[in-house]
Tab-separated table of N, CA and C in Angstrom:
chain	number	residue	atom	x	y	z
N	1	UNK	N	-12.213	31.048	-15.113
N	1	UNK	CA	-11.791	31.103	-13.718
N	1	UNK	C	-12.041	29.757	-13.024
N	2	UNK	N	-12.973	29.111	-13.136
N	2	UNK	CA	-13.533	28.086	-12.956
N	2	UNK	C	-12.629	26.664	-13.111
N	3	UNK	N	-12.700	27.028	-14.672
N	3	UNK	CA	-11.222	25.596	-14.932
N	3	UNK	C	-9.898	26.161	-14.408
N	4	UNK	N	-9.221	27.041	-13.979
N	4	UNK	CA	-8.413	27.311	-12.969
N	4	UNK	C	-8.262	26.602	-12.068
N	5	UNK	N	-9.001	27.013	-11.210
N	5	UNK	CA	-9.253	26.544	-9.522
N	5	UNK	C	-9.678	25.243	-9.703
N	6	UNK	N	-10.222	24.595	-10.609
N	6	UNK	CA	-10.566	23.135	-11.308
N	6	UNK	C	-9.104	22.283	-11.039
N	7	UNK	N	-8.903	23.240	-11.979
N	7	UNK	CA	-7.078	22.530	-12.337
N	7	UNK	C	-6.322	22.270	-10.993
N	8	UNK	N	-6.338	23.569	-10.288
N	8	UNK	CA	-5.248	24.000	-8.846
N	8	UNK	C	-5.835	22.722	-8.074
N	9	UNK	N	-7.521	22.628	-8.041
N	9	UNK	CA	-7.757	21.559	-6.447
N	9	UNK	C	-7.112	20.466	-7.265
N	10	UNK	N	-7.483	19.542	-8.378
N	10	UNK	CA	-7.389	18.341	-8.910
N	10	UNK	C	-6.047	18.068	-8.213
N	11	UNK	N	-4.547	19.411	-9.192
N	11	UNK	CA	-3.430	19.083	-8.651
N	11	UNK	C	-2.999	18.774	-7.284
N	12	UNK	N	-3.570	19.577	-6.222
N	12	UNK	CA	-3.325	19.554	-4.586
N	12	UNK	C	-3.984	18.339	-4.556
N	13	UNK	N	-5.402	17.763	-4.851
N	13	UNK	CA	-5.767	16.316	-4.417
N	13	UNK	C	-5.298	15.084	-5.211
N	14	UNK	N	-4.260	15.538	-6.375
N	14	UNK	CA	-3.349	14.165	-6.567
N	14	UNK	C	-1.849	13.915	-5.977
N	15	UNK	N	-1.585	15.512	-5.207
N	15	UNK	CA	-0.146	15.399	-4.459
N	15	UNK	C	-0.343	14.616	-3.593
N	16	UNK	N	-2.031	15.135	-2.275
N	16	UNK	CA	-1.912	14.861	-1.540
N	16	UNK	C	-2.240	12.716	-1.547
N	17	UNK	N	-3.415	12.681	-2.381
N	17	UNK	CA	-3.055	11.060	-2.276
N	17	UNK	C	-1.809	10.371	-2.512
N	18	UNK	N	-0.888	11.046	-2.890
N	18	UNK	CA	0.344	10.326	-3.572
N	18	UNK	C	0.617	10.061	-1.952
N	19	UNK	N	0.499	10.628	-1.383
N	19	UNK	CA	1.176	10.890	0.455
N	19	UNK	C	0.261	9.669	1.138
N	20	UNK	N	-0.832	9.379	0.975
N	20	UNK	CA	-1.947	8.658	1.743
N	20	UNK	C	-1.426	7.661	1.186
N	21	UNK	N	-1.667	7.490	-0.268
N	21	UNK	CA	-1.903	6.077	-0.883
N	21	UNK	C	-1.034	4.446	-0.114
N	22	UNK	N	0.396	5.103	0.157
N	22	UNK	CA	0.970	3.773	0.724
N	22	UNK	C	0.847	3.184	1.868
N	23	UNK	N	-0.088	4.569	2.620
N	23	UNK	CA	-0.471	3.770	3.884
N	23	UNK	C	-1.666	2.876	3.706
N	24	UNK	N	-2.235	3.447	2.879
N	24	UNK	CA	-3.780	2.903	2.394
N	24	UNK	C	-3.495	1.462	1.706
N	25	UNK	N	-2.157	1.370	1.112
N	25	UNK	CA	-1.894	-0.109	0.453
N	25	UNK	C	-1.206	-0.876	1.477
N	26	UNK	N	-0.653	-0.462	2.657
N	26	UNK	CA	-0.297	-1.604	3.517
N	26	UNK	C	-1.286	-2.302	4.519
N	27	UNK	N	-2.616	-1.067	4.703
N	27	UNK	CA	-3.425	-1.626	5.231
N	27	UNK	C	-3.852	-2.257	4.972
N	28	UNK	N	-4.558	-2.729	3.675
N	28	UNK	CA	-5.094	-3.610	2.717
N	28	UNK	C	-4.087	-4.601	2.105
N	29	UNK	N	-3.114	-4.399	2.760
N	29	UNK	CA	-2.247	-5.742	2.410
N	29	UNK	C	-2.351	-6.712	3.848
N	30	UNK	N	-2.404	-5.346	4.988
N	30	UNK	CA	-2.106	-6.705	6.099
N	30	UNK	C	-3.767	-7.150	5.859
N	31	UNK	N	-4.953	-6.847	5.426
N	31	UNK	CA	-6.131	-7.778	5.342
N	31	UNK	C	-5.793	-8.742	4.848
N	32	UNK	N	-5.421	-8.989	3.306
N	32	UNK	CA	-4.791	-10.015	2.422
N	32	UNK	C	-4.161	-10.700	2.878
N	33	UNK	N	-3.092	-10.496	3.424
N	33	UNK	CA	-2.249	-11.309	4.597
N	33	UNK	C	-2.985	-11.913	5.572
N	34	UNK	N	-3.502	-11.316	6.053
N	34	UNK	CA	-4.493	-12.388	7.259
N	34	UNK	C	-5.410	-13.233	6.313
N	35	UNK	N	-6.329	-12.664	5.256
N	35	UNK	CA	-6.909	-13.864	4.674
N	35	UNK	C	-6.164	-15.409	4.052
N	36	UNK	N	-5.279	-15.446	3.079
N	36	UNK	CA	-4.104	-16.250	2.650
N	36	UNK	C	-3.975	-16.808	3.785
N	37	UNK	N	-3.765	-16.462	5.854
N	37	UNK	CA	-3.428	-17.705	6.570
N	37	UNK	C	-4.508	-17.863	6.709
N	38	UNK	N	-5.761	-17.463	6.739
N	38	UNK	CA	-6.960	-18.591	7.049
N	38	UNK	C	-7.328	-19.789	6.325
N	39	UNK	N	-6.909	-19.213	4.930
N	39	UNK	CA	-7.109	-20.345	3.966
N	39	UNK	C	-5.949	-21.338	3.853
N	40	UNK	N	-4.734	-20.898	4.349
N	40	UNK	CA	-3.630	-22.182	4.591
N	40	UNK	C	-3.951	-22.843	5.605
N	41	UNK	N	-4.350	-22.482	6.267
N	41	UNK	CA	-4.372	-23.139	7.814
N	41	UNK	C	-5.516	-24.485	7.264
N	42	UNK	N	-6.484	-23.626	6.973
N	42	UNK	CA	-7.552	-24.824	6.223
N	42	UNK	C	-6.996	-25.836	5.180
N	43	UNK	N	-5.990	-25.521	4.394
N	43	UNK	CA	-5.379	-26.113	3.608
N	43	UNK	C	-4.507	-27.092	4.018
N	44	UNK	N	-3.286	-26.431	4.939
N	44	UNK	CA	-2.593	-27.298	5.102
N	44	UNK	C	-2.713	-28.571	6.511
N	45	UNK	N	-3.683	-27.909	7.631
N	45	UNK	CA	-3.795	-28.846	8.758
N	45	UNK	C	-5.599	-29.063	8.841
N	46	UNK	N	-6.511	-28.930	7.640
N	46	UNK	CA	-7.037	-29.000	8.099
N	46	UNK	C	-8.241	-28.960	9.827
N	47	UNK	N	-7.285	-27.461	10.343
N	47	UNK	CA	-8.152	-27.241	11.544
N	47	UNK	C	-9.207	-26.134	11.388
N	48	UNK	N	-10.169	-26.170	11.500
N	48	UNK	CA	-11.142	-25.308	11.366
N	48	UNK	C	-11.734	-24.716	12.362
N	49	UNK	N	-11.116	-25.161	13.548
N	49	UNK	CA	-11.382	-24.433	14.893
N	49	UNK	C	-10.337	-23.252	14.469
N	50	UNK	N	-8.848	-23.605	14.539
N	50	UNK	CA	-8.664	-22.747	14.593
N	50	UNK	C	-8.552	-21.725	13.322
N	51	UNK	N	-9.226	-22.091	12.058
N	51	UNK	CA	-9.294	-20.715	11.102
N	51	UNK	C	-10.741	-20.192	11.169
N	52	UNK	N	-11.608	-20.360	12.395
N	52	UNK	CA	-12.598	-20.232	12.613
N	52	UNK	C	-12.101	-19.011	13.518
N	53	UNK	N	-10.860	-19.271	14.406
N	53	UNK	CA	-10.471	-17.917	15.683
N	53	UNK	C	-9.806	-17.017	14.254
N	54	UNK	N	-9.559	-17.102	13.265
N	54	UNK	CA	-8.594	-16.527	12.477
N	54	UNK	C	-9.569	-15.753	12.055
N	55	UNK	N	-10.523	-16.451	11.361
N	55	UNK	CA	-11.439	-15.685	10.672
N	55	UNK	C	-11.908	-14.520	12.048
N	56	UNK	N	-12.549	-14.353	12.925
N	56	UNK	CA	-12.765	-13.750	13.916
N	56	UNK	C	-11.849	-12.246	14.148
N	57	UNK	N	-10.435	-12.813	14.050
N	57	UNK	CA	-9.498	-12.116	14.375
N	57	UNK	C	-9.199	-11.238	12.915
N	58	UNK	N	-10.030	-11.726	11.980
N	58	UNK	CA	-9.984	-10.844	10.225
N	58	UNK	C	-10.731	-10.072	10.555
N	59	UNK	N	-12.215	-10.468	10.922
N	59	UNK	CA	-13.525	-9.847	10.936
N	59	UNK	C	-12.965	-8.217	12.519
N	60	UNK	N	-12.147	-8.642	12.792
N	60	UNK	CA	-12.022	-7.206	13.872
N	60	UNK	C	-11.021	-6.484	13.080
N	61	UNK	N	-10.097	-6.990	12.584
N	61	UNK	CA	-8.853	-6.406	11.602
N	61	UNK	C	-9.600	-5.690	10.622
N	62	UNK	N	-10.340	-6.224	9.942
N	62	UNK	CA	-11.242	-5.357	8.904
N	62	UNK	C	-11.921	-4.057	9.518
N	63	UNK	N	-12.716	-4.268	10.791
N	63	UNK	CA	-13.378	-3.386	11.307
N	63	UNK	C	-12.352	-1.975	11.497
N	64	UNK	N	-11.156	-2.593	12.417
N	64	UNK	CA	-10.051	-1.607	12.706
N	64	UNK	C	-9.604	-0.778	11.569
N	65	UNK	N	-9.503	-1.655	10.421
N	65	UNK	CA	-8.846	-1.309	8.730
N	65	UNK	C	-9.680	0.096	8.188
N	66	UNK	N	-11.248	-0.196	8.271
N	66	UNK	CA	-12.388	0.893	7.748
N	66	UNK	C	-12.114	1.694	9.103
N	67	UNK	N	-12.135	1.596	10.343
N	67	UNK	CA	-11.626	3.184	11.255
N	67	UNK	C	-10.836	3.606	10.914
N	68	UNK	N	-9.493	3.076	10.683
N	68	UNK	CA	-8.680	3.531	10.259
N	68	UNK	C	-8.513	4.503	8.731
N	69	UNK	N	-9.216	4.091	7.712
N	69	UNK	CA	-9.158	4.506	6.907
N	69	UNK	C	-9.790	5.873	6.715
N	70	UNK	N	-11.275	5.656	8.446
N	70	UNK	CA	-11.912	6.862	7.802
N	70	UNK	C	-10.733	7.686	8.679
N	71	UNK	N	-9.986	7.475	9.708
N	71	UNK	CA	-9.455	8.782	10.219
N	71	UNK	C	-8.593	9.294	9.399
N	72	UNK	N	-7.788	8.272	8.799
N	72	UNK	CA	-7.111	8.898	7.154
N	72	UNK	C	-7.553	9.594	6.245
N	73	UNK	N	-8.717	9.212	5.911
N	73	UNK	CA	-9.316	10.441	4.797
N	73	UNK	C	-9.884	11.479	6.037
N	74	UNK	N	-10.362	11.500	6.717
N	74	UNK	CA	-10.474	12.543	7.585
N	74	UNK	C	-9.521	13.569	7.897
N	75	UNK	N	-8.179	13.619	8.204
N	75	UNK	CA	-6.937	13.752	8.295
N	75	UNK	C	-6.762	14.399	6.473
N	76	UNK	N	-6.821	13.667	6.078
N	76	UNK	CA	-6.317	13.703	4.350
N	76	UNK	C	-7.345	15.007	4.154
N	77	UNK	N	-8.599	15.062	4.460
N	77	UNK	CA	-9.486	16.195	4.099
N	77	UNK	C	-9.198	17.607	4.603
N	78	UNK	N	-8.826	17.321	5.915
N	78	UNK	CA	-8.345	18.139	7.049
N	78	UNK	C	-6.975	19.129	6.055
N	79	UNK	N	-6.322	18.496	5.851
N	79	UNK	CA	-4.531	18.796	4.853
N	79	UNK	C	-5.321	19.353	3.639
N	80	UNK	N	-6.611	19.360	2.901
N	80	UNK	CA	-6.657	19.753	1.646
N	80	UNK	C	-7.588	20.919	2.082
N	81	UNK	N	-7.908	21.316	2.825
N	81	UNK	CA	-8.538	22.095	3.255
N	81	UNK	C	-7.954	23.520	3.139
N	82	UNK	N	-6.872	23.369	3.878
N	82	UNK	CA	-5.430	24.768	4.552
N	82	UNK	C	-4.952	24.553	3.327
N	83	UNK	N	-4.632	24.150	2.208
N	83	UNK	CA	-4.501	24.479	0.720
N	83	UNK	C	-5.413	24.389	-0.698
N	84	UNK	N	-7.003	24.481	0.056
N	84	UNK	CA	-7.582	24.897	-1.460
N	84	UNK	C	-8.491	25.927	-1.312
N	85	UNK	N	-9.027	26.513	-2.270
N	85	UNK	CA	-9.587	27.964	-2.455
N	85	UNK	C	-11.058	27.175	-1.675
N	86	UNK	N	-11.504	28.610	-0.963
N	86	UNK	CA	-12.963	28.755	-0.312
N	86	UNK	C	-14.091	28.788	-1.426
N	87	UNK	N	-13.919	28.905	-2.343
N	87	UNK	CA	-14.939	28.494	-3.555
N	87	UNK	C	-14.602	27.161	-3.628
N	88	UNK	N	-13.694	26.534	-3.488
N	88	UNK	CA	-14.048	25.026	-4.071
N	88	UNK	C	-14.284	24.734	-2.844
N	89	UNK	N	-14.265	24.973	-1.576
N	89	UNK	CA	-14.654	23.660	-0.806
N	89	UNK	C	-15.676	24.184	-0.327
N	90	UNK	N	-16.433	24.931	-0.645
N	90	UNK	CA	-18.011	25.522	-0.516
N	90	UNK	C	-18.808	24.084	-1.103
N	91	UNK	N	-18.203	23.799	-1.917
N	91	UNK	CA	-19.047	22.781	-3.030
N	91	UNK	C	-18.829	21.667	-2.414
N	92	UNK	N	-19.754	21.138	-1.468
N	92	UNK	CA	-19.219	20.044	-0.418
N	92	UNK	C	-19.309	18.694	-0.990
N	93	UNK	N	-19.917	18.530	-2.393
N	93	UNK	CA	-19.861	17.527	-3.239
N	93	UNK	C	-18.816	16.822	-3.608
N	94	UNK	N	-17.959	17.768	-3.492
N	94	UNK	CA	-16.591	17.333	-4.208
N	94	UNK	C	-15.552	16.783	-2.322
N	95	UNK	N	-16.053	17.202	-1.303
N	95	UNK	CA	-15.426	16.592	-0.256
N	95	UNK	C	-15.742	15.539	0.180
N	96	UNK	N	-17.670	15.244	-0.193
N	96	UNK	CA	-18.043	13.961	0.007
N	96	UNK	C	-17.223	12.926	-0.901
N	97	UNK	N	-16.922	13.511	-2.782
N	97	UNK	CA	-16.024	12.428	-3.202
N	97	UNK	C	-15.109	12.136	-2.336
N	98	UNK	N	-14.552	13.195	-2.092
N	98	UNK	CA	-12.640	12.368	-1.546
N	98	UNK	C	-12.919	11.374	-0.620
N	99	UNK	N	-13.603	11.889	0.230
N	99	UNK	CA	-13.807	11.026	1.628
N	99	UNK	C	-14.593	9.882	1.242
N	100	UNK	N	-15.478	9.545	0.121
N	100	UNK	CA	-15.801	8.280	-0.168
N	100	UNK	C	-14.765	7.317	-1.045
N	101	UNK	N	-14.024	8.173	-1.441
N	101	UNK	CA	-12.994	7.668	-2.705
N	101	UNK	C	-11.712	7.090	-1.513
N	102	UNK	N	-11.355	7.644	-0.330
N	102	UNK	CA	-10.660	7.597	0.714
N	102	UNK	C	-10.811	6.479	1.362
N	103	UNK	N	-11.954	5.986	1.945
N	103	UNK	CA	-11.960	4.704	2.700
N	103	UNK	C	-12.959	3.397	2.099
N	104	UNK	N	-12.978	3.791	0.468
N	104	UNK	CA	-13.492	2.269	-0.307
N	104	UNK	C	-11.918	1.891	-1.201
């Protein structure tokens, strides 16, 4: 019975990341993107004032990036909830994974 309901959550929590995942990769692209111009800027004009405001303007983008992510897996937990059995999400072990697996 066990590997059942094993099987059923695994499947519902690989539909549902299939749904998260591309938001989760554009966020972490626009980081990448902002890093690449700090390091051109340094590269190509040598100004370090201003990849000094850049860097600044990463360091809040990042901050925004991890809120963001946790309200996504928050949200994402919320959706797996209203489709998995009350025996598995008794086992709150397995919600701490998602939600750590969610915004690293």
């Amino acid at each position: 019975m066990w590997t059942d309901i094993n099987n059923d959550y695994k499947q519902i929590f690989e539909s549902k990341l299939e749904k998260w995942q591309p938001i989760q990769n554009d966020i972490d692209m626009i980081v990448e993107d902002m890093k690449e111009l700090i390091n051109s800027t340094i590269d190509d004009c040598g100004d370090i004032e201003m990849a000094e405001e850049q860097k600044q303007e990463l360091k809040k983008l990042q901050i925004n990036t991890f809120e963001k992510k946790q309200e996504l897996a928050k949200d994402y937990i919320k959706e797996i909830f209203y489709c998995t059995p009350i025996n598995v999400l008794l086992n709150g072990d397995k919600v701490s994974y998602i939600y750590k697996q969610l915004i690293n």
